PDB file of C-alpha atoms and ligand atoms in Angstrom:
ATOM      1  CA  MET A   1     -20.376 -89.087-108.751  1.00 69.00           C
ATOM      2  CA  PRO A   2     -17.987 -90.402-111.345  1.00 75.00           C
ATOM      3  CA  GLU A   3     -18.906 -88.502-114.428  1.00 79.00           C
ATOM      4  CA  LEU A   4     -19.324 -89.387-118.150  1.00 85.00           C
ATOM      5  CA  PRO A   5     -15.607 -90.515-119.066  1.00 81.00           C
ATOM      6  CA  GLU A   6     -15.863 -92.799-116.428  1.00 80.00           C
ATOM      7  CA  VAL A   7     -19.480 -93.844-117.596  1.00 86.00           C
ATOM      8  CA  GLU A   8     -18.054 -95.188-119.927  1.00 87.00           C
ATOM      9  CA  VAL A   9     -15.100 -96.719-119.332  1.00 83.00           C
ATOM     10  CA  VAL A  10     -17.484 -98.770-117.119  1.00 87.00           C
ATOM     11  CA  ARG A  11     -19.954 -99.266-119.850  1.00 91.00           C
ATOM     12  CA  ALA A  12     -17.504-100.474-122.199  1.00 88.00           C
ATOM     13  CA  GLY A  13     -15.657-102.641-119.435  1.00 87.00           C
ATOM     14  CA  LEU A  14     -19.418-104.733-119.155  1.00 92.00           C
ATOM     15  CA  GLU A  15     -20.476-104.461-122.901  1.00 93.00           C
ATOM     16  CA  ARG A  16     -16.827-106.272-122.501  1.00 90.00           C
ATOM     17  CA  HIS A  17     -17.430-109.021-120.758  1.00 92.00           C
ATOM     18  CA  VAL A  18     -20.891-109.696-119.505  1.00 95.00           C
ATOM     19  CA  ALA A  19     -22.786-108.732-123.209  1.00 96.00           C
ATOM     20  CA  GLY A  20     -24.024-111.901-124.849  1.00 97.00           C
ATOM     21  CA  ARG A  21     -24.015-113.765-120.899  1.00 98.00           C
ATOM     22  CA  VAL A  22     -26.932-116.100-119.304  1.00 98.00           C
ATOM     23  CA  ILE A  23     -27.035-114.214-115.749  1.00 98.00           C
ATOM     24  CA  THR A  24     -28.285-118.585-113.743  1.00 98.00           C
ATOM     25  CA  SER A  25     -28.484-116.531-109.895  1.00 97.00           C
ATOM     26  CA  VAL A  26     -28.124-113.242-108.224  1.00 98.00           C
ATOM     27  CA  ASP A  27     -26.846-113.423-104.653  1.00 97.00           C
ATOM     28  CA  VAL A  28     -28.405-109.531-102.728  1.00 97.00           C
ATOM     29  CA  LEU A  29     -25.994-108.719 -99.550  1.00 96.00           C
ATOM     30  CA  HIS A  30     -27.129-106.083 -98.624  1.00 95.00           C
ATOM     31  CA  PRO A  31     -30.761-104.688 -98.828  1.00 93.00           C
ATOM     32  CA  ARG A  32     -29.744-100.818 -99.235  1.00 94.00           C
ATOM     33  CA  ALA A  33     -27.767-102.163-102.601  1.00 95.00           C
ATOM     34  CA  ILE A  34     -31.360-103.070-104.141  1.00 95.00           C
ATOM     35  CA  ARG A  35     -33.055-100.712-102.349  1.00 94.00           C
ATOM     36  CA  ARG A  36     -34.548 -98.894-105.780  1.00 94.00           C
ATOM     37  CA  HIS A  37     -36.149-102.405-106.794  1.00 94.00           C
ATOM     38  CA  VAL A  38     -39.650-102.159-104.740  1.00 93.00           C
ATOM     39  CA  PRO A  39     -40.577-105.104-105.121  1.00 95.00           C
ATOM     40  CA  GLY A  40     -37.060-105.955-102.848  1.00 95.00           C
ATOM     41  CA  ALA A  41     -34.391-108.492-103.274  1.00 95.00           C
ATOM     42  CA  ASP A  42     -36.300-111.914-104.422  1.00 96.00           C
ATOM     43  CA  ASP A  43     -38.338-110.414-107.412  1.00 97.00           C
ATOM     44  CA  PHE A  44     -34.521-108.984-107.905  1.00 97.00           C
ATOM     45  CA  ALA A  45     -32.887-112.124-107.999  1.00 97.00           C
ATOM     46  CA  GLY A  46     -36.153-114.487-109.160  1.00 97.00           C
ATOM     47  CA  ARG A  47     -36.591-111.759-112.221  1.00 97.00           C
ATOM     48  CA  LEU A  48     -32.889-112.065-113.362  1.00 98.00           C
ATOM     49  CA  ALA A  49     -32.219-115.553-113.095  1.00 97.00           C
ATOM     50  CA  GLY A  50     -32.164-117.337-116.398  1.00 97.00           C
ATOM     51  CA  VAL A  51     -31.800-114.101-118.161  1.00 98.00           C
ATOM     52  CA  LYS A  52     -29.529-113.120-121.346  1.00 98.00           C
ATOM     53  CA  ILE A  53     -27.206-109.451-120.556  1.00 98.00           C
ATOM     54  CA  THR A  54     -27.501-107.896-124.571  1.00 97.00           C
ATOM     55  CA  ALA A  55     -25.603-105.057-123.914  1.00 97.00           C
ATOM     56  CA  ALA A  56     -24.132-102.417-122.244  1.00 97.00           C
ATOM     57  CA  ARG A  57     -25.644 -99.030-122.948  1.00 97.00           C
ATOM     58  CA  ARG A  58     -25.003 -95.701-121.212  1.00 95.00           C
ATOM     59  CA  ARG A  59     -27.330 -92.154-121.438  1.00 95.00           C
ATOM     60  CA  GLY A  60     -24.951 -89.231-119.961  1.00 92.00           C
ATOM     61  CA  LYS A  61     -23.869 -90.419-116.560  1.00 89.00           C
ATOM     62  CA  TYR A  62     -27.284 -93.207-116.263  1.00 93.00           C
ATOM     63  CA  LEU A  63     -25.436 -96.999-116.647  1.00 95.00           C
ATOM     64  CA  TRP A  64     -27.580 -99.963-117.546  1.00 97.00           C
ATOM     65  CA  LEU A  65     -28.042-104.053-118.512  1.00 98.00           C
ATOM     66  CA  ASP A  66     -30.119-104.571-121.146  1.00 97.00           C
ATOM     67  CA  LEU A  67     -31.328-108.272-121.094  1.00 97.00           C
ATOM     68  CA  ALA A  68     -33.446-110.070-123.227  1.00 96.00           C
ATOM     69  CA  ASP A  69     -36.455-110.161-121.886  1.00 93.00           C
ATOM     70  CA  GLY A  70     -37.160-106.597-122.593  1.00 93.00           C
ATOM     71  CA  GLU A  71     -36.065-105.102-119.023  1.00 96.00           C
ATOM     72  CA  ALA A  72     -32.900-103.155-117.675  1.00 97.00           C
ATOM     73  CA  MET A  73     -30.887-104.044-115.335  1.00 98.00           C
ATOM     74  CA  LEU A  74     -29.754-100.182-114.395  1.00 97.00           C
ATOM     75  CA  ALA A  75     -26.806 -99.619-111.828  1.00 95.00           C
ATOM     76  CA  HIS A  76     -26.759 -96.213-109.884  1.00 91.00           C
ATOM     77  CA  LEU A  77     -23.049 -95.622-109.243  1.00 87.00           C
ATOM     78  CA  GLY A  78     -23.163 -93.188-106.758  1.00 83.00           C
ATOM     79  CA  MET A  79     -20.459 -92.186-104.745  1.00 78.00           C
ATOM     80  CA  SER A  80     -18.821 -95.334-103.900  1.00 79.00           C
ATOM     81  CA  GLY A  81     -19.992 -97.767-106.939  1.00 86.00           C
ATOM     82  CA  GLN A  82     -18.436-100.329-108.350  1.00 88.00           C
ATOM     83  CA  MET A  83     -19.097-102.773-110.813  1.00 90.00           C
ATOM     84  CA  LEU A  84     -15.931-105.769-110.722  1.00 89.00           C
ATOM     85  CA  VAL A  85     -15.220-108.780-113.122  1.00 90.00           C
ATOM     86  CA  GLN A  86     -14.113-111.253-110.260  1.00 89.00           C
ATOM     87  CA  PRO A  87     -13.187-114.522-111.138  1.00 91.00           C
ATOM     88  CA  ALA A  88     -16.044-117.148-109.037  1.00 92.00           C
ATOM     89  CA  SER A  89     -12.511-118.141-106.763  1.00 93.00           C
ATOM     90  CA  ALA A  90     -11.150-114.410-105.800  1.00 92.00           C
ATOM     91  CA  PRO A  91     -12.597-112.912-102.120  1.00 95.00           C
ATOM     92  CA  ASP A  92     -15.043-111.596-102.363  1.00 95.00           C
ATOM     93  CA  GLU A  93     -14.403-107.890-101.518  1.00 93.00           C
ATOM     94  CA  LYS A  94     -15.492-106.729 -98.170  1.00 93.00           C
ATOM     95  CA  HIS A  95     -17.823-104.597 -99.967  1.00 94.00           C
ATOM     96  CA  LEU A  96     -19.375-106.922-102.422  1.00 96.00           C
ATOM     97  CA  ARG A  97     -23.087-105.515-102.299  1.00 96.00           C
ATOM     98  CA  VAL A  98     -24.356-108.277-105.236  1.00 97.00           C
ATOM     99  CA  ARG A  99     -23.243-111.184-107.175  1.00 98.00           C
ATOM    100  CA  VAL A 100     -24.125-111.930-110.089  1.00 98.00           C
ATOM    101  CA  ARG A 101     -23.337-115.964-111.860  1.00 98.00           C
ATOM    102  CA  PHE A 102     -23.105-116.976-115.012  1.00 98.00           C
ATOM    103  CA  ALA A 103     -23.733-119.845-116.337  1.00 98.00           C
ATOM    104  CA  ASP A 104     -20.797-119.886-119.012  1.00 97.00           C
ATOM    105  CA  ALA A 105     -19.109-120.379-114.940  1.00 91.00           C
ATOM    106  CA  GLY A 106     -16.605-117.859-116.201  1.00 94.00           C
ATOM    107  CA  PRO A 107     -16.158-114.142-113.830  1.00 93.00           C
ATOM    108  CA  GLU A 108     -18.909-113.585-112.296  1.00 95.00           C
ATOM    109  CA  LEU A 109     -19.997-109.578-111.651  1.00 95.00           C
ATOM    110  CA  ARG A 110     -20.181-107.336-108.369  1.00 94.00           C
ATOM    111  CA  PHE A 111     -21.982-104.935-107.222  1.00 95.00           C
ATOM    112  CA  VAL A 112     -19.352-103.209-104.482  1.00 92.00           C
ATOM    113  CA  ASP A 113     -19.902-100.263-103.248  1.00 91.00           C
ATOM    114  CA  GLN A 114     -18.102 -98.944 -99.805  1.00 87.00           C
ATOM    115  CA  ARG A 115     -20.994 -95.998 -99.227  1.00 85.00           C
ATOM    116  CA  THR A 116     -24.035 -97.509-100.335  1.00 85.00           C
ATOM    117  CA  PHE A 117     -25.268 -94.987-101.979  1.00 89.00           C
ATOM    118  CA  GLY A 118     -25.605 -96.070-105.426  1.00 91.00           C
ATOM    119  CA  GLY A 119     -27.353 -99.663-105.939  1.00 94.00           C
ATOM    120  CA  LEU A 120     -29.276-101.912-108.349  1.00 96.00           C
ATOM    121  CA  ALA A 121     -32.857-101.961-109.841  1.00 96.00           C
ATOM    122  CA  LEU A 122     -34.930-103.577-113.020  1.00 97.00           C
ATOM    123  CA  ASP A 123     -37.007-101.166-114.913  1.00 96.00           C
ATOM    124  CA  GLU A 124     -38.743-101.556-118.316  1.00 96.00           C
ATOM    125  CA  LEU A 125     -37.141-100.952-121.597  1.00 95.00           C
ATOM    126  CA  VAL A 126     -39.167 -97.824-123.190  1.00 95.00           C
ATOM    127  CA  ASP A 127     -38.858 -96.250-126.658  1.00 95.00           C
ATOM    128  CA  VAL A 128     -37.929 -92.222-126.723  1.00 94.00           C
ATOM    129  CA  ASP A 129     -37.472 -91.367-129.864  1.00 90.00           C
ATOM    130  CA  GLY A 130     -36.291 -94.517-131.684  1.00 92.00           C
ATOM    131  CA  THR A 131     -34.399 -95.480-129.037  1.00 94.00           C
ATOM    132  CA  LEU A 132     -34.728 -97.968-126.006  1.00 95.00           C
ATOM    133  CA  VAL A 133     -34.242 -96.269-123.016  1.00 96.00           C
ATOM    134  CA  PRO A 134     -34.546 -97.694-119.559  1.00 97.00           C
ATOM    135  CA  ALA A 135     -37.954 -95.838-118.431  1.00 96.00           C
ATOM    136  CA  SER A 136     -36.529 -94.048-115.213  1.00 94.00           C
ATOM    137  CA  VAL A 137     -34.495 -92.861-117.492  1.00 95.00           C
ATOM    138  CA  ALA A 138     -36.766 -91.358-120.212  1.00 96.00           C
ATOM    139  CA  HIS A 139     -36.655 -88.202-119.788  1.00 95.00           C
ATOM    140  CA  VAL A 140     -32.693 -87.750-120.089  1.00 95.00           C
ATOM    141  CA  GLY A 141     -31.780 -86.054-123.393  1.00 95.00           C
ATOM    142  CA  ARG A 142     -29.321 -87.722-124.978  1.00 95.00           C
ATOM    143  CA  ASP A 143     -25.261 -86.805-124.385  1.00 94.00           C
ATOM    144  CA  PRO A 144     -23.105 -85.296-127.176  1.00 90.00           C
ATOM    145  CA  MET A 145     -21.049 -88.329-127.347  1.00 89.00           C
ATOM    146  CA  ASP A 146     -25.076 -89.615-128.575  1.00 92.00           C
ATOM    147  CA  PRO A 147     -24.588 -90.105-133.069  1.00 92.00           C
ATOM    148  CA  LEU A 148     -27.968 -88.498-132.514  1.00 94.00           C
ATOM    149  CA  PHE A 149     -27.716 -86.001-130.937  1.00 94.00           C
ATOM    150  CA  ASP A 150     -28.709 -83.187-132.522  1.00 95.00           C
ATOM    151  CA  LEU A 151     -26.845 -79.541-132.167  1.00 95.00           C
ATOM    152  CA  ALA A 152     -28.781 -77.610-133.134  1.00 96.00           C
ATOM    153  CA  ALA A 153     -31.823 -79.122-131.576  1.00 95.00           C
ATOM    154  CA  ALA A 154     -29.712 -78.811-128.263  1.00 95.00           C
ATOM    155  CA  VAL A 155     -28.640 -75.396-128.899  1.00 96.00           C
ATOM    156  CA  ALA A 156     -32.190 -74.302-129.601  1.00 96.00           C
ATOM    157  CA  ALA A 157     -33.523 -75.411-125.965  1.00 94.00           C
ATOM    158  CA  LEU A 158     -30.570 -74.047-124.438  1.00 94.00           C
ATOM    159  CA  ARG A 159     -31.332 -70.379-125.465  1.00 95.00           C
ATOM    160  CA  GLY A 160     -34.684 -71.507-124.890  1.00 94.00           C
ATOM    161  CA  LYS A 161     -33.788 -71.938-121.577  1.00 93.00           C
ATOM    162  CA  ARG A 162     -34.615 -69.204-119.096  1.00 94.00           C
ATOM    163  CA  THR A 163     -32.222 -69.483-115.964  1.00 96.00           C
ATOM    164  CA  GLU A 164     -27.737 -68.613-116.380  1.00 97.00           C
ATOM    165  CA  VAL A 165     -26.053 -71.284-119.188  1.00 97.00           C
ATOM    166  CA  LYS A 166     -24.278 -73.238-116.596  1.00 97.00           C
ATOM    167  CA  ARG A 167     -28.060 -74.538-114.608  1.00 97.00           C
ATOM    168  CA  ALA A 168     -28.450 -74.654-118.211  1.00 97.00           C
ATOM    169  CA  LEU A 169     -25.780 -77.347-118.955  1.00 96.00           C
ATOM    170  CA  LEU A 170     -26.377 -79.585-115.430  1.00 95.00           C
ATOM    171  CA  ASP A 171     -30.401 -79.786-116.632  1.00 94.00           C
ATOM    172  CA  GLN A 172     -29.238 -83.518-117.477  1.00 93.00           C
ATOM    173  CA  THR A 173     -32.589 -82.851-119.554  1.00 92.00           C
ATOM    174  CA  LEU A 174     -31.845 -80.626-121.894  1.00 92.00           C
ATOM    175  CA  VAL A 175     -28.517 -82.582-122.354  1.00 94.00           C
ATOM    176  CA  SER A 176     -26.783 -85.174-120.205  1.00 94.00           C
ATOM    177  CA  GLY A 177     -24.032 -86.402-118.606  1.00 91.00           C
ATOM    178  CA  ILE A 178     -21.792 -82.622-118.269  1.00 92.00           C
ATOM    179  CA  GLY A 179     -21.238 -82.824-114.959  1.00 88.00           C
ATOM    180  CA  ASN A 180     -19.578 -79.375-113.555  1.00 90.00           C
ATOM    181  CA  ILE A 181     -15.808 -80.098-113.969  1.00 88.00           C
ATOM    182  CA  TYR A 182     -17.164 -80.468-117.033  1.00 90.00           C
ATOM    183  CA  ALA A 183     -18.927 -77.595-117.412  1.00 95.00           C
ATOM    184  CA  ASP A 184     -16.146 -74.901-115.737  1.00 95.00           C
ATOM    185  CA  GLU A 185     -13.906 -76.352-118.647  1.00 94.00           C
ATOM    186  CA  ALA A 186     -16.407 -76.430-121.858  1.00 96.00           C
ATOM    187  CA  LEU A 187     -17.793 -72.884-120.561  1.00 98.00           C
ATOM    188  CA  TRP A 188     -14.024 -71.482-120.650  1.00 98.00           C
ATOM    189  CA  ARG A 189     -12.951 -73.366-124.477  1.00 97.00           C
ATOM    190  CA  ALA A 190     -16.480 -70.769-125.422  1.00 97.00           C
ATOM    191  CA  ARG A 191     -15.496 -67.947-122.813  1.00 97.00           C
ATOM    192  CA  LEU A 192     -18.446 -67.455-121.054  1.00 98.00           C
ATOM    193  CA  HIS A 193     -18.909 -67.080-118.116  1.00 97.00           C
ATOM    194  CA  GLY A 194     -21.353 -69.497-116.396  1.00 97.00           C
ATOM    195  CA  THR A 195     -23.908 -66.201-115.397  1.00 96.00           C
ATOM    196  CA  ARG A 196     -24.978 -65.714-118.962  1.00 96.00           C
ATOM    197  CA  PRO A 197     -28.095 -66.419-119.626  1.00 96.00           C
ATOM    198  CA  THR A 198     -29.480 -68.301-121.600  1.00 96.00           C
ATOM    199  CA  GLU A 199     -32.049 -66.066-123.930  1.00 94.00           C
ATOM    200  CA  ARG A 200     -29.306 -63.370-124.209  1.00 94.00           C
ATOM    201  CA  LEU A 201     -26.575 -66.244-125.596  1.00 96.00           C
ATOM    202  CA  THR A 202     -26.393 -66.444-129.387  1.00 96.00           C
ATOM    203  CA  ARG A 203     -26.396 -69.253-131.296  1.00 97.00           C
ATOM    204  CA  ALA A 204     -22.722 -68.870-132.036  1.00 97.00           C
ATOM    205  CA  GLN A 205     -22.537 -68.967-128.872  1.00 97.00           C
ATOM    206  CA  GLY A 206     -24.778 -71.814-127.888  1.00 96.00           C
ATOM    207  CA  GLU A 207     -23.248 -73.974-130.462  1.00 97.00           C
ATOM    208  CA  LEU A 208     -19.219 -73.523-129.145  1.00 97.00           C
ATOM    209  CA  VAL A 209     -20.128 -74.008-125.384  1.00 97.00           C
ATOM    210  CA  LEU A 210     -22.462 -77.565-126.860  1.00 96.00           C
ATOM    211  CA  THR A 211     -19.207 -78.220-128.596  1.00 95.00           C
ATOM    212  CA  ALA A 212     -16.541 -77.242-126.033  1.00 95.00           C
ATOM    213  CA  ALA A 213     -18.776 -79.304-124.483  1.00 93.00           C
ATOM    214  CA  THR A 214     -18.046 -82.489-126.040  1.00 91.00           C
ATOM    215  CA  GLU A 215     -14.604 -81.868-127.141  1.00 91.00           C
ATOM    216  CA  VAL A 216     -13.648 -81.389-123.218  1.00 88.00           C
ATOM    217  CA  MET A 217     -15.100 -84.940-122.561  1.00 86.00           C
ATOM    218  CA  ALA A 218     -14.472 -87.048-125.487  1.00 86.00           C
ATOM    219  CA  ASP A 219     -10.469 -85.932-124.218  1.00 84.00           C
ATOM    220  CA  ALA A 220     -10.920 -87.339-120.198  1.00 80.00           C
ATOM    221  CA  LEU A 221     -12.588 -90.346-122.441  1.00 79.00           C
ATOM    222  CA  GLY A 222      -9.337 -90.708-124.547  1.00 74.00           C
ATOM    223  CA  ALA A 223      -6.815 -89.932-121.942  1.00 67.00           C
ATOM    224  CA  GLY A 224      -8.654 -92.407-119.116  1.00 57.00           C
ATOM    225  CA  GLY A 225     -10.653 -95.159-122.312  1.00 43.00           C
ATOM    226  CA  THR A 226      -7.161 -97.059-122.874  1.00 38.00           C
ATOM    227  CA  SER A 227      -5.711 -97.579-119.073  1.00 39.00           C
ATOM    228  CA  PHE A 228      -8.922-100.252-118.190  1.00 38.00           C
ATOM    229  CA  ASP A 229      -8.491-103.299-120.675  1.00 35.00           C
ATOM    230  CA  ALA A 230      -7.342-105.535-117.902  1.00 34.00           C
ATOM    231  CA  LEU A 231     -10.309-108.432-116.422  1.00 33.00           C
ATOM    232  CA  TYR A 232     -11.555-105.101-114.293  1.00 37.00           C
ATOM    233  CA  VAL A 233     -13.527-103.077-114.513  1.00 44.00           C
ATOM    234  CA  ASN A 234     -14.359-100.280-111.558  1.00 45.00           C
ATOM    235  CA  VAL A 235     -15.429 -96.520-111.236  1.00 42.00           C
ATOM    236  CA  ASN A 236     -14.368 -94.914-108.086  1.00 38.00           C
ATOM    237  CA  GLY A 237     -15.149 -91.408-109.575  1.00 36.00           C
ATOM    238  CA  GLU A 238     -11.537 -90.534-107.710  1.00 40.00           C
ATOM    239  CA  SER A 239     -10.078 -91.110-111.690  1.00 43.00           C
ATOM    240  CA  GLY A 240      -7.401 -88.874-111.390  1.00 45.00           C
ATOM    241  CA  TYR A 241      -6.312 -89.693-115.163  1.00 47.00           C
ATOM    242  CA  PHE A 242      -7.932 -86.226-116.711  1.00 55.00           C
ATOM    243  CA  GLU A 243      -6.752 -83.615-114.116  1.00 57.00           C
ATOM    244  CA  ARG A 244      -3.550 -82.251-115.476  1.00 58.00           C
ATOM    245  CA  SER A 245      -5.434 -81.109-118.491  1.00 75.00           C
ATOM    246  CA  LEU A 246      -7.575 -79.372-117.061  1.00 86.00           C
ATOM    247  CA  ALA A 247      -7.583 -75.391-117.889  1.00 92.00           C
ATOM    248  CA  VAL A 248      -9.845 -73.697-114.106  1.00 94.00           C
ATOM    249  CA  TYR A 249     -11.642 -76.591-112.601  1.00 91.00           C
ATOM    250  CA  GLY A 250      -9.896 -76.526-109.528  1.00 89.00           C
ATOM    251  CA  ARG A 251      -7.297 -74.095-110.109  1.00 93.00           C
ATOM    252  CA  ALA A 252      -8.157 -71.141-108.105  1.00 95.00           C
ATOM    253  CA  GLY A 253      -5.258 -68.733-107.805  1.00 97.00           C
ATOM    254  CA  GLU A 254      -3.615 -70.546-110.363  1.00 96.00           C
ATOM    255  CA  PRO A 255      -3.125 -68.401-114.121  1.00 97.00           C
ATOM    256  CA  CYS A 256      -4.580 -69.168-117.087  1.00 97.00           C
ATOM    257  CA  ARG A 257      -3.559 -71.432-120.071  1.00 95.00           C
ATOM    258  CA  ARG A 258      -5.181 -69.184-121.963  1.00 96.00           C
ATOM    259  CA  CYS A 259      -4.357 -65.566-120.583  1.00 97.00           C
ATOM    260  CA  GLY A 260      -2.073 -65.758-117.334  1.00 97.00           C
ATOM    261  CA  ALA A 261      -4.905 -64.607-114.945  1.00 98.00           C
ATOM    262  CA  LEU A 262      -5.749 -65.877-111.898  1.00 98.00           C
ATOM    263  CA  ILE A 263      -8.490 -68.558-112.402  1.00 98.00           C
ATOM    264  CA  ARG A 264     -11.085 -67.787-109.711  1.00 97.00           C
ATOM    265  CA  ARG A 265     -13.138 -69.354-107.864  1.00 97.00           C
ATOM    266  CA  GLU A 266     -16.603 -68.916-106.924  1.00 95.00           C
ATOM    267  CA  ALA A 267     -19.939 -71.308-104.695  1.00 94.00           C
ATOM    268  CA  PHE A 268     -22.693 -72.484-107.232  1.00 92.00           C
ATOM    269  CA  THR A 269     -25.684 -74.037-105.525  1.00 89.00           C
ATOM    270  CA  ASN A 270     -23.303 -76.576-103.140  1.00 87.00           C
ATOM    271  CA  ARG A 271     -20.741 -76.714-104.854  1.00 90.00           C
ATOM    272  CA  SER A 272     -17.721 -74.262-106.811  1.00 93.00           C
ATOM    273  CA  SER A 273     -17.243 -72.637-110.559  1.00 96.00           C
ATOM    274  CA  TYR A 274     -13.987 -72.353-111.556  1.00 97.00           C
ATOM    275  CA  PHE A 275     -13.379 -69.183-114.807  1.00 98.00           C
ATOM    276  CA  CYS A 276     -10.911 -67.334-115.406  1.00 98.00           C
ATOM    277  CA  PRO A 277     -12.347 -63.802-114.618  1.00 97.00           C
ATOM    278  CA  ARG A 278     -10.502 -61.777-117.693  1.00 97.00           C
ATOM    279  CA  CYS A 279     -11.345 -64.199-120.641  1.00 97.00           C
ATOM    280  CA  GLN A 280     -14.447 -65.528-119.562  1.00 97.00           C
ATOM    281  CA  ARG A 281     -16.684 -61.595-118.494  1.00 95.00           C
ATOM    282  CA  ARG A 282     -19.433 -62.065-116.532  1.00 93.00           C
ATOM    283  CA  PRO A 283     -22.761 -60.283-117.346  1.00 90.00           C
ATOM    284  CA  ARG A 284     -23.464 -56.998-116.222  1.00 82.00           C
ATOM    285  CA  ARG A 285     -26.805 -58.160-114.937  1.00 67.00           C
ATOM    286  CA  SER A 286     -27.254 -61.523-113.117  1.00 53.00           C
ATOM    287  CA  PRO A 287     -31.168 -62.964-114.270  1.00 53.00           C
ATOM    288  CA  MET A 288     -31.356 -64.069-110.942  1.00 56.00           C
ATOM    289  CA  ALA A 289     -31.451 -59.815-109.921  1.00 50.00           C
ATOM    290  CA  ARG A 290     -34.742 -59.456-111.795  1.00 46.00           C
TER     291      ARG A 290
HETATM  292 ZN1  LIG B   1      -7.905 -66.094-118.941  1.00 62.78          ZN
END
C-alpha cells in the first residue's frame, strides 16, 4: 500500500496537471474500478461531464480531487492503482480502468490498476473543523503534515487511549497517514517499544514519537518529491527511494545505526514490527496481558 509520502507525490502531480481543467467525458472500462460508487458507471460518468476539477487534496493516505460542483472524486490507490497523466495519443495501458478527457483536449487522466483493489468514487464534501473533506473521510484525523495539525491535542488523544503505542500510531482517526514502516521508524527515533501502553507515555514521549513520525515522513517526501517533474504521475507502492535511509524497517539481523545491537523482527497483526532490542526496551508487562 502506498504510504503518505508516496500519496503526496501523486497529489502534487495531479495538482499540477489536472487542477483547473474541465472534464468533458469519462469512460469506465472496468466495473470493479468504480464499485465504491454505488449508483454505478453511468451515474459516475454523467455527473463528471462538464465539471471543473479545482484542486487535488490529501489527508493521511486518502487522496481526492475537489470538483467545482461541491463534490469530490476520491481515488483509492489500493495495492497497484496509478493515476497517470498521458497524451491522448498514448496507447492504452493494459490495465487501464478509467479514462478522463478534458475540454482543453490536453493530456488525459487515466486510472490504471492491475489488481483492481483500488478505484474511484464520487462523494460529497463536508465541513470538518473548518476544512472541506469527502464525507467518507470525515472520520480521518489530520495528518502531521497538515498545517492545522495540533500536536498537543494529538498527544493528549494518544495518551487517552488504552492501547499499545504502535497500534495508536496506526489508528487513522487519531493521527492519519502513519503506516507500518513510518510507525516503526518513528518508534526507533523516539526510543520506544511499540508495545508500550499509551496511557503510561509521558507527554514528552508522546510529543517525541509524533514529532519523529512527522520528521520521518518529511524526510521520505524530500527524497521522493523531487523525482516527479515529468508529465507522468505514478504510484505503485514500491517506491524504494526511501529504503536506503530506513533505520529499522526491513533490517532484521542488521546492526542498529545508533547502538550496534542487531535489529529484531516480530509478528505484528498480519505484518511485522522491526525494533532495536537495546534502544527500544520492551515494557515489563504488556497491557494485552491484563
Ligand atoms: Zn539501538
